[in-house]
XYZ file of C-alpha atoms in Angstrom:
506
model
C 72.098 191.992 301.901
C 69.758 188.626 301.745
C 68.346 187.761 305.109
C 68.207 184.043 304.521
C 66.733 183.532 307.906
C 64.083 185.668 310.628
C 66.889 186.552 313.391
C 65.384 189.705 315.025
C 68.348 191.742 314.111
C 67.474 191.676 310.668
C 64.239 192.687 311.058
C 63.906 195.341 314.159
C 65.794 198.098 313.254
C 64.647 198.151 309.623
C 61.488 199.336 307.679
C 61.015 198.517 304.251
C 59.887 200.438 300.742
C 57.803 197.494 300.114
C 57.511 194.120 301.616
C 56.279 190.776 299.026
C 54.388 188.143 300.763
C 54.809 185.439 298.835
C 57.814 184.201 296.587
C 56.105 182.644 293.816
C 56.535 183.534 290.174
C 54.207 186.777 290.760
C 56.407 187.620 293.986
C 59.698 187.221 292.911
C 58.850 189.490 289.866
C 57.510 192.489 291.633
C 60.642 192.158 294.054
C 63.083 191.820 290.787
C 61.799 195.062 289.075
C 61.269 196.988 292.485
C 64.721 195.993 293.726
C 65.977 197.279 290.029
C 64.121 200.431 290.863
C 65.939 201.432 293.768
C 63.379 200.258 296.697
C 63.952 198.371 299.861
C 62.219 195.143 299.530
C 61.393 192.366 301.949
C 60.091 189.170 300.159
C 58.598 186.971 302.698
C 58.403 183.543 302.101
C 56.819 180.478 303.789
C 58.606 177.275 302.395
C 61.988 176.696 302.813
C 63.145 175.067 299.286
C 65.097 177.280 297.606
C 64.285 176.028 294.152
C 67.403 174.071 292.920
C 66.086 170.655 294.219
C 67.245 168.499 291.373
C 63.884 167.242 290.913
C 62.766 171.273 290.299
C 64.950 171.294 287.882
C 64.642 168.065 285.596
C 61.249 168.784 284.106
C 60.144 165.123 284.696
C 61.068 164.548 287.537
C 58.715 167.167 289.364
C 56.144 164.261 289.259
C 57.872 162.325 292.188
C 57.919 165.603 294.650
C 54.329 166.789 294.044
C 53.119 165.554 297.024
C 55.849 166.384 299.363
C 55.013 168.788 301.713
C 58.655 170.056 301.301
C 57.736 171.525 297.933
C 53.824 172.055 298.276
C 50.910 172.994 300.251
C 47.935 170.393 299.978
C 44.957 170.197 300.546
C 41.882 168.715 300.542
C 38.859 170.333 298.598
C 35.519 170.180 300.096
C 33.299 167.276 298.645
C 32.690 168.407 294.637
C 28.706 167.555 294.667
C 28.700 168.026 290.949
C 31.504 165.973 290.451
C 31.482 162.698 292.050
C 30.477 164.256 295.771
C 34.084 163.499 296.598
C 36.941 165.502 297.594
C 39.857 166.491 294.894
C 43.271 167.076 296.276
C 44.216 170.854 295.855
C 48.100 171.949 295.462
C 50.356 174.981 295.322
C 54.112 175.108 295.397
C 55.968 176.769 298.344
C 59.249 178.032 298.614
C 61.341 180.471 295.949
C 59.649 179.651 293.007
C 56.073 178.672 294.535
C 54.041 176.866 292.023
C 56.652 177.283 289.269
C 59.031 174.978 290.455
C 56.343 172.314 291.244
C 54.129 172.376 287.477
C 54.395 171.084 284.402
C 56.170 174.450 283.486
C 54.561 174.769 279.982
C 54.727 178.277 279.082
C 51.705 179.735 277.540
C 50.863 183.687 278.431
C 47.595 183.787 276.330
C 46.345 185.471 273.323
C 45.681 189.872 273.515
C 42.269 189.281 272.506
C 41.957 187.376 275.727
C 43.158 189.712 277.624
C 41.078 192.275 275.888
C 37.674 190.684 276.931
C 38.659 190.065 279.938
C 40.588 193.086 281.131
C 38.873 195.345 278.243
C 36.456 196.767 280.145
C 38.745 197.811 283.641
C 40.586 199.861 281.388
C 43.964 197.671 281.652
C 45.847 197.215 278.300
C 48.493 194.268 278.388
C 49.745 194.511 274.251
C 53.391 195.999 275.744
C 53.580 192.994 278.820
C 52.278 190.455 276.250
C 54.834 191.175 273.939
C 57.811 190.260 276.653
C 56.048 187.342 277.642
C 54.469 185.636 274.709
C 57.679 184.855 271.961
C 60.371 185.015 274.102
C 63.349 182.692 273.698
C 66.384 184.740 275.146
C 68.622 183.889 277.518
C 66.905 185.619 280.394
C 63.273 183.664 279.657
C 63.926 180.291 277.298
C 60.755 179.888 276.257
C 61.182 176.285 273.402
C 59.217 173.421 272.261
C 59.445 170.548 274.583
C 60.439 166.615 273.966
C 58.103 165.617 271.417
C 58.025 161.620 269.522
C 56.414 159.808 267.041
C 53.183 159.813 268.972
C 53.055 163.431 269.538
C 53.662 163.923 265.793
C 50.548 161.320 265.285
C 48.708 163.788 267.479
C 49.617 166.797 266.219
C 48.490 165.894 262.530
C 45.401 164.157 263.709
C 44.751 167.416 265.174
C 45.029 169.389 262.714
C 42.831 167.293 260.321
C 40.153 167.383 262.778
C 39.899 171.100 262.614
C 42.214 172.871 264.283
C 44.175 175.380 262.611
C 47.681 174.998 260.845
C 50.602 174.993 262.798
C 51.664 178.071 261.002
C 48.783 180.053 261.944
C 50.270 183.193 263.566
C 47.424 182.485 266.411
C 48.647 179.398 266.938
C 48.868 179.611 271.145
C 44.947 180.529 270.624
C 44.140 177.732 267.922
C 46.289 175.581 266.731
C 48.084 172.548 267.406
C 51.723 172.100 267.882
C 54.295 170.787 270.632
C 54.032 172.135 274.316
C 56.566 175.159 274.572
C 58.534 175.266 278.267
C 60.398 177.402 280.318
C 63.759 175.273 279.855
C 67.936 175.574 278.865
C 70.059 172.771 278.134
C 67.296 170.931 278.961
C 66.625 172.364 283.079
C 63.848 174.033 284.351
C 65.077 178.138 283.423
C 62.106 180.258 284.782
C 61.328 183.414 286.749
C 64.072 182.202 290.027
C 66.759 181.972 287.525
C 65.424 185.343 285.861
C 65.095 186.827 289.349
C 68.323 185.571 290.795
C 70.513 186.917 287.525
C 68.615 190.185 287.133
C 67.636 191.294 290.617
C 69.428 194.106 292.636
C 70.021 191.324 295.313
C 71.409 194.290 297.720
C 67.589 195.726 297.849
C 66.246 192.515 299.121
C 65.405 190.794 302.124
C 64.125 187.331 301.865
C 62.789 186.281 305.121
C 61.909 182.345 306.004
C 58.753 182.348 307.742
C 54.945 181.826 307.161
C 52.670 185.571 307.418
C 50.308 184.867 309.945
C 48.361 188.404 309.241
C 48.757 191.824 308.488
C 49.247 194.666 310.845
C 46.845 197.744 311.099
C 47.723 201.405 312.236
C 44.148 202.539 312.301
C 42.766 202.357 308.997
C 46.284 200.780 307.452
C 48.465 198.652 306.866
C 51.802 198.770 308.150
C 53.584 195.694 307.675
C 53.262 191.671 308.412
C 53.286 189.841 311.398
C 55.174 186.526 310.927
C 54.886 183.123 312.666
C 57.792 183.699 314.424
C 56.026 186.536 316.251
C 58.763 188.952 314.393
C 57.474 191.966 312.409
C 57.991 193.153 309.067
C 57.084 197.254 308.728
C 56.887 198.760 305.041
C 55.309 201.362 303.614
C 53.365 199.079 301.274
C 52.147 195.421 301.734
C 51.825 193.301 298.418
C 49.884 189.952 298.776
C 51.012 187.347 296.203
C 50.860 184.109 298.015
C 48.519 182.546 295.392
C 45.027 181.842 294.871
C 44.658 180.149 298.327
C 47.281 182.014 300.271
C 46.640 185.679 299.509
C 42.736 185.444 300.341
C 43.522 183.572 303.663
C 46.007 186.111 304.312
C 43.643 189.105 303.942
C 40.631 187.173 305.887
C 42.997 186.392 308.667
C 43.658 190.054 308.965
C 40.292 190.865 308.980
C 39.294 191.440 304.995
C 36.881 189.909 303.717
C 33.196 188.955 304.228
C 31.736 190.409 307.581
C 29.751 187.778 308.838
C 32.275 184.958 307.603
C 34.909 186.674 309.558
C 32.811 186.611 312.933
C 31.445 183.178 312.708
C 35.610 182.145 311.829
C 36.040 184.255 315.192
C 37.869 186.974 313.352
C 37.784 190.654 313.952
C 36.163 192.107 310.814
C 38.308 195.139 310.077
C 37.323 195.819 306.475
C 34.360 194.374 304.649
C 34.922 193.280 301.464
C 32.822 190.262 301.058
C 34.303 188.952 297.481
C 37.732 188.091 299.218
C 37.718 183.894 298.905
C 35.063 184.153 295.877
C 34.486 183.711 292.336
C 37.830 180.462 292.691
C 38.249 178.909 289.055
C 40.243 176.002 288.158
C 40.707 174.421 285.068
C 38.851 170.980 285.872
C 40.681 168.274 283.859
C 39.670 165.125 282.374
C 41.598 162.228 280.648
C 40.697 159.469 278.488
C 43.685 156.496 278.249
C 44.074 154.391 275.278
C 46.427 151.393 274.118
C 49.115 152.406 272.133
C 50.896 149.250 270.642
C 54.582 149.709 269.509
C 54.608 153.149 271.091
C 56.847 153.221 274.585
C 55.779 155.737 276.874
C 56.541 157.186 279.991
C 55.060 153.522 281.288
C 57.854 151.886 279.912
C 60.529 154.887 279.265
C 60.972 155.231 283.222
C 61.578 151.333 284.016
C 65.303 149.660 283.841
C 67.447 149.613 281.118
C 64.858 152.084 279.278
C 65.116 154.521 282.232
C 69.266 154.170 282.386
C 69.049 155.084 278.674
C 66.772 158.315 279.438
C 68.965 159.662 281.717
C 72.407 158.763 279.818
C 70.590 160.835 276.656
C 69.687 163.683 279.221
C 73.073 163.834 280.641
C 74.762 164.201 277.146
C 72.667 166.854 276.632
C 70.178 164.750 274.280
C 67.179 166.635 272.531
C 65.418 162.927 272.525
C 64.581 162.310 275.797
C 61.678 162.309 278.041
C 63.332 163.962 280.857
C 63.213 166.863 279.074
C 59.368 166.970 279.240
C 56.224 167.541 281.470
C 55.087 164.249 280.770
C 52.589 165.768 278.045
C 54.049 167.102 274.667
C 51.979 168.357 272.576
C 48.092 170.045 272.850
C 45.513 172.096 270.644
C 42.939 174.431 271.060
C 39.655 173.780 269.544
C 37.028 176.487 269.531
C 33.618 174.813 269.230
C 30.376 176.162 270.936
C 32.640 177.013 273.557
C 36.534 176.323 273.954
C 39.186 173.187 274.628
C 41.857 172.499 274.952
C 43.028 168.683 274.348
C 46.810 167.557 274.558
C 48.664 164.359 274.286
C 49.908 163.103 277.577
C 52.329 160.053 277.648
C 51.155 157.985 280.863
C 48.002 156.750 282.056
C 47.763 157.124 285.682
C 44.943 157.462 288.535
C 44.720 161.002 289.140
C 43.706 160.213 292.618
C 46.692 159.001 293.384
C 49.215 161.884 292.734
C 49.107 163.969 295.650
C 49.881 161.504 297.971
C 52.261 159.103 295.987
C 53.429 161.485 293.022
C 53.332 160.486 289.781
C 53.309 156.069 289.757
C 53.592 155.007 286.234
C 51.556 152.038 285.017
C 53.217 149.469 282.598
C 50.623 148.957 279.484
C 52.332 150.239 276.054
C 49.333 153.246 276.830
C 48.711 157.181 276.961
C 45.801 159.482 277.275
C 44.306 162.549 276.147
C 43.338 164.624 278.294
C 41.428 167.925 277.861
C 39.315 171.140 280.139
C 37.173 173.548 279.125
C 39.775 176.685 278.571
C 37.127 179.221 279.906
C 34.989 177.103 282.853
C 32.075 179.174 284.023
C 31.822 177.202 287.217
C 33.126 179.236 290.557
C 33.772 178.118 293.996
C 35.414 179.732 297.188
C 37.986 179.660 299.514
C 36.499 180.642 303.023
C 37.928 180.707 306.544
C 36.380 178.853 309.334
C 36.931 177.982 312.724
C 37.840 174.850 311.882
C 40.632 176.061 308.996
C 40.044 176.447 305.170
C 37.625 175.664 303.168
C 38.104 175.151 299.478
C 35.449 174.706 296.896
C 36.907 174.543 293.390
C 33.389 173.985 292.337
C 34.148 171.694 289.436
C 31.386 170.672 286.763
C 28.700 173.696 288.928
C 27.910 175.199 285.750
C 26.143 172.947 283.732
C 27.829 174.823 280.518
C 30.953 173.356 281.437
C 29.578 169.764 281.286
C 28.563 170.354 277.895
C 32.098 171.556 276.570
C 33.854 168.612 278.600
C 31.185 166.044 276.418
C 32.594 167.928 273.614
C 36.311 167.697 274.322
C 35.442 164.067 275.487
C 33.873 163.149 271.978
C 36.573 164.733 270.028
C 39.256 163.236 271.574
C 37.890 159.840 270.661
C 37.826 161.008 267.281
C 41.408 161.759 267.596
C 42.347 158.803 269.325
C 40.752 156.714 266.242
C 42.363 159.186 263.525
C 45.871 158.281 265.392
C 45.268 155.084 264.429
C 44.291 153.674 268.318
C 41.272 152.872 270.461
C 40.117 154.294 273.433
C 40.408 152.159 276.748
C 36.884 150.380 277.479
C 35.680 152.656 280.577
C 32.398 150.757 281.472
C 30.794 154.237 282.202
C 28.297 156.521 280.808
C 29.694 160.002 279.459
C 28.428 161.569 282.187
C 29.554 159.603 285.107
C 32.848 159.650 283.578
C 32.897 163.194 283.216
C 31.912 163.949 286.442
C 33.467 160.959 288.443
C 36.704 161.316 286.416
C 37.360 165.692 286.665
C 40.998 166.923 288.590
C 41.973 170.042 289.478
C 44.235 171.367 286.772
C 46.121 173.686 289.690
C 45.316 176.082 287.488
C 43.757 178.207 290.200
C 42.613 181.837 290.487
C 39.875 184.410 290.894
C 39.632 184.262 294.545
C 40.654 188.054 294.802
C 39.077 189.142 291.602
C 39.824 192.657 290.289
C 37.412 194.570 289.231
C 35.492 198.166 289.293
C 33.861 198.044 292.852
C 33.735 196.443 296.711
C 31.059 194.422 296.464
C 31.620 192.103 293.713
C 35.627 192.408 293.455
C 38.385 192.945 295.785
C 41.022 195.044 293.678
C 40.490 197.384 291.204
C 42.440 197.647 288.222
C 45.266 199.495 290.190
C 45.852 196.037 292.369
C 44.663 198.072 295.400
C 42.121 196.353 297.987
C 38.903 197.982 297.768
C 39.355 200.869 300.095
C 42.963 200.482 301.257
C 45.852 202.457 299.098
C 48.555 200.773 301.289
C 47.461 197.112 300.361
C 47.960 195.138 297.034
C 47.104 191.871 295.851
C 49.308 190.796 292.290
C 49.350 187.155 291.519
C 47.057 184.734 289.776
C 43.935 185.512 292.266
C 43.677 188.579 290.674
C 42.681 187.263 287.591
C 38.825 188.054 287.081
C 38.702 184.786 284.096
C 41.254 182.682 282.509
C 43.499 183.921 280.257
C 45.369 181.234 279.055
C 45.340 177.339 278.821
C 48.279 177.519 281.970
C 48.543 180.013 285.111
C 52.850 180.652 285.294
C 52.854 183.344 282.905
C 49.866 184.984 283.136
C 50.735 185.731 286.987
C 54.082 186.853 285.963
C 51.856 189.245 283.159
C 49.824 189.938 286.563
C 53.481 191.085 288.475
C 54.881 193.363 285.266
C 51.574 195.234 284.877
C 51.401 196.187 288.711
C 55.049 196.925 287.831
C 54.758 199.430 284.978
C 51.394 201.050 287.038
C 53.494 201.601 289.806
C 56.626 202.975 287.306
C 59.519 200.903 287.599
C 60.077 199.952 284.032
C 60.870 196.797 282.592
């Protein structure tokens, strides 16, 4: 049965196969192919939105909950010194779903050669997940083009002129430009909770309402969870997946992680592994707006009559409708000295803004492009303190990263001018607005990178900590680079290869 709640009768008298912490897109995938296997499986979950908020499920309309603390986590990023020397807001979704029911849900898993360089070398082959994750459209995962108008098409062909590849190149997710493809049917968010709720073997699984507040040790193992509630969960073996913030504060508040961090935080170091809360990436995003005369946006598309009509088109199960959309529609890849990626977004908007207010729109006829270096080389941390967290996303660090962003930054005017527009005056030098202007993408991992040893890792390519058989991390801050221009489907790629290592099948 589903424990939708922590009542200690549920929990007491039971011990489970395996025990999930952490129900986002990553989570609810191992639990879906280890329920199908036959184990017992306890998938504990902080937030209590189950997902089907109507605002989860109209792609657009995510933008007005991404600051409620029903639906995320937020936070506040230590002062970016390369970037402005102020703080960026940093999000994650909570509840079934996690981040997946909170993003833009564009659905990109990333090209194998990708993979290959990054993974190549631990030995870890993902051609068999790839191929389930990359051109599916069945029922099970939609994966379609989104909402695209005659702006995106203006885009999309002054993309291509510029450089890019043909939209019929057979690389096109790597190269290429073309509208955003989504996770949607009959025009609602259709992603890993509907996947999980059709295809799971719902009797194996336990979901159980309540933040981990650290893992308990027999000795040298683990043996289960201790929950907020002061309830416990016991299982033979503990999977972290709470994302790229939650799973290294989960292991460092259990005592894994960097020795001397851990004391001075006034936490019992149990296991030294100093990488745990290192090596964080995010995709660090920039946009430029521009006037676009005759062209209604999302600045005018979500006001009045225009807004009635939006959601009288969505209801009658429209193709031609914003609502449909992330509030971008179409991108491209550009490899230059290093790469891009630049896409059409249909709003322009202070960034700052969003995670307290959601999305606001402004009302100029107006878009922007905006565009991140695909592969950043700048890192930053997550570390535990007395005080709480402390997250570094480390934006602009790496002075490489600069350097692709002017590049991005001067192609896009050259696409805004082959559109036929002009970029919005922004009484800045390159640089200031580069590094004044960066976001965090929530694109975040890294911050339990796998890789071949203790030191500079903290799983190895089996998903085990460093040192402890009975403990797994499996979500996005496994990562050890980027993979793909988005973060949803390379943690579910994450979830199936942990799956088919561990032999459950597909």
């Amino acid at each position: 049965m589903i424990g939708w709640s922590t009542k200690g009768w549920i929990l007491s008298d039971r011990k489970f196969d395996i025990c999930i912490v952490g129900a986002g897109a990553s989570g609810l995938e191992i639990a879906r192919l280890a329920s199908r296997a036959g184990l017992r499986v306890a998938l504990v979950e902080q937030g209590a939105s189950n997902g089907r908020h109507i605002f989860q499920r109209v792609p657009l309309m995510v933008g007005k909950i991404i600051g409620n603390p029903k639906f995320v986590n937020a936070w506040q990023s230590v002062p970016q010194m390369a970037a402005g020397e102020t703080t960026r807001p940093v999000l994650a979704g909570r509840g079934l779903g996690g981040s997946s029911r909170t993003n833009g849900n564009v659905a990109y898993a990333g090209h194998a050669d990708r993979y290959a360089a990054v993974f190549g070398q631990l030995g870890l082959d993902f051609t068999d997940v790839l191929s389930g994750l990359s051109q599916s459209s069945g029922d099970d995962m939609p994966r379609v083009p989104t909402w695209a108008d005659e702006l995106s098409h203006k885009f999309i062909k002054a993309a291509v002129t510029k450089g890019a590849r043909s939209v019929d190149d057979p690389d096109l997710e790597l190269y290429g430009a073309a509208p955003l493809h989504v996770s949607t049917k009959r025009g609602l968010r259709y992603n890993h909770l509907e996947g999980f709720r059709a295809n799971a073997a719902q009797a194996k699984i336990s979901i159980i309402r309540a933040p981990a507040r650290h893992l308990i040790w027999d000795a040298n193992s683990i043996t289960g969870v201790m929950l907020a509630t002061g309830e416990t969960v016991r299982a033979d073996h503990v999977v972290a997946s709470a994302g790229a913030i939650g799973s290294p504060e989960l292991l460092m508040r259990s005592g894994i992680g960097d020795a001397t961090m851990l004391n001075e935080a006034g936490i019992d170091p149990r296991h030294d592994v100093p990488a745990v809360g290192l090596h964080l990436k995010d995709h660090a995003n920039l946009r430029i707006p521009f006037s676009c005369p005759a062209h209604d946006t999302l600045n005018q598309k979500t006001r009045g009559l225009a807004a009635l009509k939006e959601g009288m088109k969505f209801l009658l199960g429209s193709d031609d409708t914003v609502l449909r959309g992330p509030g971008a529609s179409a991108g491209v890849n550009v490899n230059a000295t290093e790469d891009y990626r630049i896409q059409l977004v249909h709003f322009t908007q202070d960034r700052s803004k969003v995670a307290s207010d959601g999305i606001v729109f402004e009302r100029e006829q107006g878009a922007s492009l905006g565009m991140y270096a695909l592969w950043p080389h700048s890192e930053g941390s997550v570390r535990l303190t007395s005080q709480g967290l402390d997250i570094d996303p480390g934006f602009l660090s790496d002075a490489r990263d600069v350097d692709t962003t002017r590049t991005a930054l001067d192609h896009a005017r050259k696409l805004i001018a082959q559109m036929g527009f002009a970029p919005r005056d922004l009484d800045q030098t390159d640089e200031e607005f580069i590094r004044n202007g960066v976001y965090s993408g929530y694109h975040l991992i890294g911050s339990n990178r796998m890789g071949g040893d203790a030191q500079t890792s903290v799983v190895g390519p089996n998903f085990a900590v460093h040192g402890m058989n009975e403990l797994s991390v499996c979500d996005a801050s496994v990562l050890p680079d980027h993979v793909s221009s988005h973060s949803y489907l390379p943690s579910v790629a994450m979830a199936r290869m942990f799956a088919a290592q561990q032999g459950w099948g597909a």
